[in-house]
PDB file of C-alpha atoms in Angstrom:
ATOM      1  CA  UNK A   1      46.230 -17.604 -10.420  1.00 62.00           C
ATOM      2  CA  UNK A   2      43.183 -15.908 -12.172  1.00 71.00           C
ATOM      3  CA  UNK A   3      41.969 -12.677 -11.448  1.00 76.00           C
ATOM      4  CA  UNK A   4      39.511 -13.962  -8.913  1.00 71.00           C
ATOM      5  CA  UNK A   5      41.767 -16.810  -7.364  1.00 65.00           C
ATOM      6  CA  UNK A   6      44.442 -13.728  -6.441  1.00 74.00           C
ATOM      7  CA  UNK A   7      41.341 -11.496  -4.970  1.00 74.00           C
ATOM      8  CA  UNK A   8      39.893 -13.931  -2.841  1.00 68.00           C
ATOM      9  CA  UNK A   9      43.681 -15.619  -1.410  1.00 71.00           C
ATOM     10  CA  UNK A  10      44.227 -11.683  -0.647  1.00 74.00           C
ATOM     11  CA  UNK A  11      41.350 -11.322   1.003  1.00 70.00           C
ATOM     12  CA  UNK A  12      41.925 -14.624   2.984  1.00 68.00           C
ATOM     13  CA  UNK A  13      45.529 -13.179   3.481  1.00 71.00           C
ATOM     14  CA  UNK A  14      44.405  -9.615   4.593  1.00 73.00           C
ATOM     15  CA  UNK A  15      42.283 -11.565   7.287  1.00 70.00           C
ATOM     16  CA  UNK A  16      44.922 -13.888   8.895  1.00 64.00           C
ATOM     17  CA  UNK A  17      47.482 -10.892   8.720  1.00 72.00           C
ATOM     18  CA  UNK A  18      44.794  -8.929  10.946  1.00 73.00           C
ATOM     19  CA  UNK A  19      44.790 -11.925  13.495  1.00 68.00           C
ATOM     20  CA  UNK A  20      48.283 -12.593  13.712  1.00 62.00           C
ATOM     21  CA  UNK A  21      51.502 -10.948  14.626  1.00 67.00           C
ATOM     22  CA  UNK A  22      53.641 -12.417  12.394  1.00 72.00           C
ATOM     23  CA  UNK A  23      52.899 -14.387   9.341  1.00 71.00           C
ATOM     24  CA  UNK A  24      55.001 -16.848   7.716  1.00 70.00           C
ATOM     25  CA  UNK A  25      55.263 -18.728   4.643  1.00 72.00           C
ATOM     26  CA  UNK A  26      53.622 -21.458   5.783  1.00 65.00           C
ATOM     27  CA  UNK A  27      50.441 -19.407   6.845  1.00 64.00           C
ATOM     28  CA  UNK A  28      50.922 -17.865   3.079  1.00 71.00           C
ATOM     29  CA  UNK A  29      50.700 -21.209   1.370  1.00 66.00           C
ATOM     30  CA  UNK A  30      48.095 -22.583   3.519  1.00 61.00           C
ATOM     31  CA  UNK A  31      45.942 -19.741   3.072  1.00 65.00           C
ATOM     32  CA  UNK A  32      46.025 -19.539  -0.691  1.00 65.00           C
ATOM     33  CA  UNK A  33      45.735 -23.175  -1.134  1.00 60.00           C
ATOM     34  CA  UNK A  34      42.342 -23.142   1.264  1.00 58.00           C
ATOM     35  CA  UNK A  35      40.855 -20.424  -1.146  1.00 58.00           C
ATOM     36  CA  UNK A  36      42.542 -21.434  -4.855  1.00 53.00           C
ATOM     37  CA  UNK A  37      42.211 -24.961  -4.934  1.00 54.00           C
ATOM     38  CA  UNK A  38      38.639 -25.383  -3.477  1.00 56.00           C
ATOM     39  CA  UNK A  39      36.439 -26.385  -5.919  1.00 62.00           C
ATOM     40  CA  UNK A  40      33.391 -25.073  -7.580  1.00 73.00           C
ATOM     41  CA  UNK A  41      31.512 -24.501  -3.979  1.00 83.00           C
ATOM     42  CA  UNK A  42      27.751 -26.066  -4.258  1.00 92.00           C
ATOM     43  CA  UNK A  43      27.434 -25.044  -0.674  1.00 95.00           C
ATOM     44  CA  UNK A  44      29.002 -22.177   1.336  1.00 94.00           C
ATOM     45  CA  UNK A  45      29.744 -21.903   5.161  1.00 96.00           C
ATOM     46  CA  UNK A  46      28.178 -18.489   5.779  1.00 97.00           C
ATOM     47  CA  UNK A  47      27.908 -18.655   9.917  1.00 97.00           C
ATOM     48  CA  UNK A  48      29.644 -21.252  12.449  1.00 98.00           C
ATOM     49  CA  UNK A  49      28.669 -20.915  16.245  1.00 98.00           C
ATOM     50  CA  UNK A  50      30.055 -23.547  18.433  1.00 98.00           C
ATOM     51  CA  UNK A  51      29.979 -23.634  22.226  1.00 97.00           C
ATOM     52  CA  UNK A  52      31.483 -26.834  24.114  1.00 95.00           C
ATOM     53  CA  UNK A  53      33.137 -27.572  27.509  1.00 93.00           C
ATOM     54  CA  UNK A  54      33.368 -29.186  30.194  1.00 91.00           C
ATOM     55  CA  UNK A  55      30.664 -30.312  31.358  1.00 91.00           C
ATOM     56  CA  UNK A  56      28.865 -28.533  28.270  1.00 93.00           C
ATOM     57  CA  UNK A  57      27.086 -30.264  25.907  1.00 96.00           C
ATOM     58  CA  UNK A  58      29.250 -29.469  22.514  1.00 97.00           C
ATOM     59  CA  UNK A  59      26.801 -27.749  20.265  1.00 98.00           C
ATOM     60  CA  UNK A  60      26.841 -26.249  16.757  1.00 98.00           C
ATOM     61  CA  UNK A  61      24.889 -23.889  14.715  1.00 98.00           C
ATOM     62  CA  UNK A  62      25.640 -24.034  11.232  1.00 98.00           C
ATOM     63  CA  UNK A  63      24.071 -21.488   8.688  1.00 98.00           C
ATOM     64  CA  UNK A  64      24.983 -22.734   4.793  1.00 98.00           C
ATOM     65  CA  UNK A  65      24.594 -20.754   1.352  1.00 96.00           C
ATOM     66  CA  UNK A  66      22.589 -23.056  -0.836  1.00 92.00           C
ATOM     67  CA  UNK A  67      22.580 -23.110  -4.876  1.00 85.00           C
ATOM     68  CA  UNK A  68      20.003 -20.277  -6.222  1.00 85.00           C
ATOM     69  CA  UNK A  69      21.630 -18.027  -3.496  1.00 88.00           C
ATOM     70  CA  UNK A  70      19.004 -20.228  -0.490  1.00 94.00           C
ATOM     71  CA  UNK A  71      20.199 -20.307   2.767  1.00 97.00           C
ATOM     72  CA  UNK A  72      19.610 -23.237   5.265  1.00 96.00           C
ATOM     73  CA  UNK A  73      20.557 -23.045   9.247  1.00 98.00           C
ATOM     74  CA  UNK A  74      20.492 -25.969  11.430  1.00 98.00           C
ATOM     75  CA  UNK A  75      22.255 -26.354  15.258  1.00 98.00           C
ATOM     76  CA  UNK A  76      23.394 -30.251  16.229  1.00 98.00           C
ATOM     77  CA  UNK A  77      25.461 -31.763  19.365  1.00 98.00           C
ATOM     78  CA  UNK A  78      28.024 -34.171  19.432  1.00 97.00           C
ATOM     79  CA  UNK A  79      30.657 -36.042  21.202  1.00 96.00           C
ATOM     80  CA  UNK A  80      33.230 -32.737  20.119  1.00 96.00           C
ATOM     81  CA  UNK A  81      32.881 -29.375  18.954  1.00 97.00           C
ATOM     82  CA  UNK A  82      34.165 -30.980  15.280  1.00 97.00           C
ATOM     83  CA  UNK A  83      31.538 -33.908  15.467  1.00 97.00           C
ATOM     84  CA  UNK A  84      28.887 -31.036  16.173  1.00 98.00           C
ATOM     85  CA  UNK A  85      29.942 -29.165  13.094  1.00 98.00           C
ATOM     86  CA  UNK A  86      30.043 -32.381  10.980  1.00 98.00           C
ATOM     87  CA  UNK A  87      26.361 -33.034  12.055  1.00 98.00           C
ATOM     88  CA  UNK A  88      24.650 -30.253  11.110  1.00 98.00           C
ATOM     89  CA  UNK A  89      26.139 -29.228   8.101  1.00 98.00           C
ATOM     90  CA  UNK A  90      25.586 -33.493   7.222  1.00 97.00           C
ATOM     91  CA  UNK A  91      21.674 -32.543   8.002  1.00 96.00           C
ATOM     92  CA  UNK A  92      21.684 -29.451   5.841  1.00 96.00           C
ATOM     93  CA  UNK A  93      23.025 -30.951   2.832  1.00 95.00           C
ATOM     94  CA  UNK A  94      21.612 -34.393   3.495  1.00 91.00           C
ATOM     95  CA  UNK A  95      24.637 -36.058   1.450  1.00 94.00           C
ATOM     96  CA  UNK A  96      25.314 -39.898   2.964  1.00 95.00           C
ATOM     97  CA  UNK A  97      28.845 -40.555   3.984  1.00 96.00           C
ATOM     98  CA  UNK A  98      31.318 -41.363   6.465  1.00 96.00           C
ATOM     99  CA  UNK A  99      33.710 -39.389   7.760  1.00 96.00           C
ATOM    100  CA  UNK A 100      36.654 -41.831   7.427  1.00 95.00           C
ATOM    101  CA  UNK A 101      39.815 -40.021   8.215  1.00 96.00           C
ATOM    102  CA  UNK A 102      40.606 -36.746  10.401  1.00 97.00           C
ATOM    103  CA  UNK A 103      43.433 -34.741  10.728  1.00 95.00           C
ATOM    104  CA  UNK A 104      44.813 -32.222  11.613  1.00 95.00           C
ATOM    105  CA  UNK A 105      48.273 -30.444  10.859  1.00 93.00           C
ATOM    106  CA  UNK A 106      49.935 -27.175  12.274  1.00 90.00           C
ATOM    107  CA  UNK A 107      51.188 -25.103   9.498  1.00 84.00           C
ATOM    108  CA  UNK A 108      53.342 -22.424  12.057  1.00 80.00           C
ATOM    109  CA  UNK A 109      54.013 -22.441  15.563  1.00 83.00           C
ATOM    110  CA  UNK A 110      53.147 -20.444  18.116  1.00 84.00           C
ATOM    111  CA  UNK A 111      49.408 -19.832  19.945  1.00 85.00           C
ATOM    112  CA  UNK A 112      48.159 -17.802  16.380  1.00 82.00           C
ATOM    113  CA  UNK A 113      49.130 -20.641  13.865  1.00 86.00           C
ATOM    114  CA  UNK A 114      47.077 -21.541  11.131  1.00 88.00           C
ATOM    115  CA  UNK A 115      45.762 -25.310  11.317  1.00 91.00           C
ATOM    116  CA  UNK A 116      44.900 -27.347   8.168  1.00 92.00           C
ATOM    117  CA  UNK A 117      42.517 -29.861   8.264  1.00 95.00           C
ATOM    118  CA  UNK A 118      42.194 -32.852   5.574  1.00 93.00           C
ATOM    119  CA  UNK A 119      39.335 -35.135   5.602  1.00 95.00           C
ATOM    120  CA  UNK A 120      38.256 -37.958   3.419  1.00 95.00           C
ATOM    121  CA  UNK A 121      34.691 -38.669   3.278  1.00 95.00           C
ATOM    122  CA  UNK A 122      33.423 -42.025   2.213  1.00 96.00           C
ATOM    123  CA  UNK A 123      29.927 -41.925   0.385  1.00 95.00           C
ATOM    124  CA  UNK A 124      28.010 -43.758  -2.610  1.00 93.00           C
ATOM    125  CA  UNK A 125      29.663 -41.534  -5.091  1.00 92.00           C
ATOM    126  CA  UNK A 126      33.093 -43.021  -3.708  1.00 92.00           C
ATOM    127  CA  UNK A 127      35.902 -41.576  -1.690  1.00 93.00           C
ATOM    128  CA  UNK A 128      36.509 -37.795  -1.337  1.00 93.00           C
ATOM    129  CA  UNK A 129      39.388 -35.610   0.059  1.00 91.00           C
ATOM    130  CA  UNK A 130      38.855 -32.433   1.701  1.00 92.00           C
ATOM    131  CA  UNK A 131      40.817 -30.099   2.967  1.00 92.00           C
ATOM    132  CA  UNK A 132      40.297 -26.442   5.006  1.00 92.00           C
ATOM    133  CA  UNK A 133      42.608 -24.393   6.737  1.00 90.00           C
ATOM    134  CA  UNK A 134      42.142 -21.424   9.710  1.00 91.00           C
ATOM    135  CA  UNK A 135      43.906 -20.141  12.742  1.00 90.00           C
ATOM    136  CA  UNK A 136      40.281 -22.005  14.357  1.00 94.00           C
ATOM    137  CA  UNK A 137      40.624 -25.799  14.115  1.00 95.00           C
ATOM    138  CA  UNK A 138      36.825 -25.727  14.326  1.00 97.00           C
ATOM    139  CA  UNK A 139      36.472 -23.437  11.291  1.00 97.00           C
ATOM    140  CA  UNK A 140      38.946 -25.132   9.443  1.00 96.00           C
ATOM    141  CA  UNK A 141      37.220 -28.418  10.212  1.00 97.00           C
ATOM    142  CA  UNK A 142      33.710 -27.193   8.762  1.00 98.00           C
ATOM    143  CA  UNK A 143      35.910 -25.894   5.780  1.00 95.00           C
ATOM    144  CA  UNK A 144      37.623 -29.065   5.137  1.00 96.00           C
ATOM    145  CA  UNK A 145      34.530 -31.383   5.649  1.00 97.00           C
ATOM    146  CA  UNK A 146      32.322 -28.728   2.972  1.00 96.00           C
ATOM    147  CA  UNK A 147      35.181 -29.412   0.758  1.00 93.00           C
ATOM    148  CA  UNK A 148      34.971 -33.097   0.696  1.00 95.00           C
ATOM    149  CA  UNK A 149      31.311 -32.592   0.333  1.00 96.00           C
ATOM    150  CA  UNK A 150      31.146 -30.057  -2.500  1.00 94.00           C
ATOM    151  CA  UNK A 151      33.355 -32.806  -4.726  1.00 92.00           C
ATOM    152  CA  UNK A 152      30.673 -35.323  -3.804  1.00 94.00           C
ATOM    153  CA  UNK A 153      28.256 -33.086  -5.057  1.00 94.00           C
ATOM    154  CA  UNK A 154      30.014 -32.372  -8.415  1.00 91.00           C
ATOM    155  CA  UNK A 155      30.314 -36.511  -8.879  1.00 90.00           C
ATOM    156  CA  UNK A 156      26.922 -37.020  -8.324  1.00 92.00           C
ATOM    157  CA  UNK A 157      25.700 -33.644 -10.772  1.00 90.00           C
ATOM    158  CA  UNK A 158      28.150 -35.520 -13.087  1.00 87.00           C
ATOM    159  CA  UNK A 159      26.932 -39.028 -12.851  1.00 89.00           C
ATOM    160  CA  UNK A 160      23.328 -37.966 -13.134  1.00 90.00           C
ATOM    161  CA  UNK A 161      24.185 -35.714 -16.040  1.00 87.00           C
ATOM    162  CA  UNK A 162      26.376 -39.163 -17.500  1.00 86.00           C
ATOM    163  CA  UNK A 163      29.391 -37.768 -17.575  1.00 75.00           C
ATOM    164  CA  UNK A 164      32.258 -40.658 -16.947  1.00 61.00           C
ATOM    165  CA  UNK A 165      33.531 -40.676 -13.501  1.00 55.00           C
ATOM    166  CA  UNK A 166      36.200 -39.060 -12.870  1.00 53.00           C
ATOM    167  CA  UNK A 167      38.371 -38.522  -9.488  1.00 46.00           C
ATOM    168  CA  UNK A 168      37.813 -35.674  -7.767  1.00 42.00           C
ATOM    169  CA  UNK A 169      39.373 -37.100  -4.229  1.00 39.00           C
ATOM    170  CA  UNK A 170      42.714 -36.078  -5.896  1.00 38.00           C
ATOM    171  CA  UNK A 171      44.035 -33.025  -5.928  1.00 38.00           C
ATOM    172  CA  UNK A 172      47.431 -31.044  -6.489  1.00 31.00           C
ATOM    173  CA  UNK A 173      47.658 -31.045  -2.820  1.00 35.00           C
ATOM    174  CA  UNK A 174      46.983 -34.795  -2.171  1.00 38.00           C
ATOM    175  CA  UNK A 175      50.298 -35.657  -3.173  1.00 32.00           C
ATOM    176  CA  UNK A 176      51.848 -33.687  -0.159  1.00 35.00           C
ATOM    177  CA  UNK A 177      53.333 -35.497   2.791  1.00 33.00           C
ATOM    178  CA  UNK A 178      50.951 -37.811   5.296  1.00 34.00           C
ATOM    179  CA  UNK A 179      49.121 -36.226   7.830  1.00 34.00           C
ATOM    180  CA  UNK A 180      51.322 -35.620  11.216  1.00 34.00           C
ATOM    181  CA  UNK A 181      48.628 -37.229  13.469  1.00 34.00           C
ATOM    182  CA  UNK A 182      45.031 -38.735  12.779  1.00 36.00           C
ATOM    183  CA  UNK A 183      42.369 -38.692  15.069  1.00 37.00           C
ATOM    184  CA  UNK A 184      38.323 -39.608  14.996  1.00 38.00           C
ATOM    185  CA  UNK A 185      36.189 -36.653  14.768  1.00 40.00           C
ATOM    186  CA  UNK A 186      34.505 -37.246  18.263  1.00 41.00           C
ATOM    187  CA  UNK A 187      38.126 -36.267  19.894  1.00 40.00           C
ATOM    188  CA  UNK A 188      38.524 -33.149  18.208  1.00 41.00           C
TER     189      UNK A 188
END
């Protein structure tokens, strides 16, 4: 890890450790691969309000660090707190896709365990795989779906500055194990 990969997996660390009473290695490995192995982030989950249930209409805000240091806000319902989420950040970066696969994967047991979310987002720049992790599902959900849509990004700055394609939907983590359980983003 660089300098900068170690500071921000501790500081990712530091912050589960204060939410949880015990954390194991799973929670370690989850953790550092959500903060080391995201790529170069074009945009930036700064703020994540969701309120849903029942019979509340599920409802997001979503405030997003932009390049030059901008930052965009936006609020969106849906059929799910995730689908909410999904919307509005989809509106702030106004990036075409579809959200093709959804899942979601305890990492530790208990009530505190950390979740990790993989994605893979379908757009014109081709298929993308993101992935997020968080004792919040929702969080991790935003995380994982910003992922997905940060490599999209990169493809299309790379495309336009023409640059060969190359495949940014794998990663060293894509050739873990299959998802436990897959879902559409409206249940979540």
């Amino acid at each position: 890890l660089s300098n900068d990969e170690f500071l921000r997996a501790f500081k990712a660390f530091k912050e589960l450790a204060d939410k949880k009473k015990k954390v194991t290695d799973g929670d370690v490995e989850a953790v550092v691969a959500d903060q080391v192995l995201t790529m170069e982030e074009t945009y930036r989950l700064e703020h994540l309000l969701v309120t849903c249930g029942d019979p509340a209409l599920p409802t997001a805000t979503v405030r997003l660090a932009l390049p030059e240091g901008e930052t965009r806000q936006d609020a969106a319902t849906g059929d799910g707190p995730v689908d909410a989420v999904c919307k509005a950040i989809t509106r702030l970066v106004d990036i075409p896709n579809r959200l093709s696969e959804f899942s979601v994967q305890s990492v530790s047991a208990g009530i505190d365990a950390v979740g990790e979310v993989s994605v893979r987002v379908e757009s014109d720049e081709g298929t993308f795989i993101g992935r997020g992790a968080s004792t919040d599902i929702v969080v991790a959900s935003a995380r994982a779906y910003l992922n997905a849509l940060n490599k999209v990004a990169a493809a299309r700055r790379d495309r336009e500055a023409g640059h060969p394609h190359r495949s940014p939907s794998r990663s060293r983590l894509d050739s873990a194990a299959a998802p436990a359980r897959v879902v559409e983003p409206a249940l979540a």
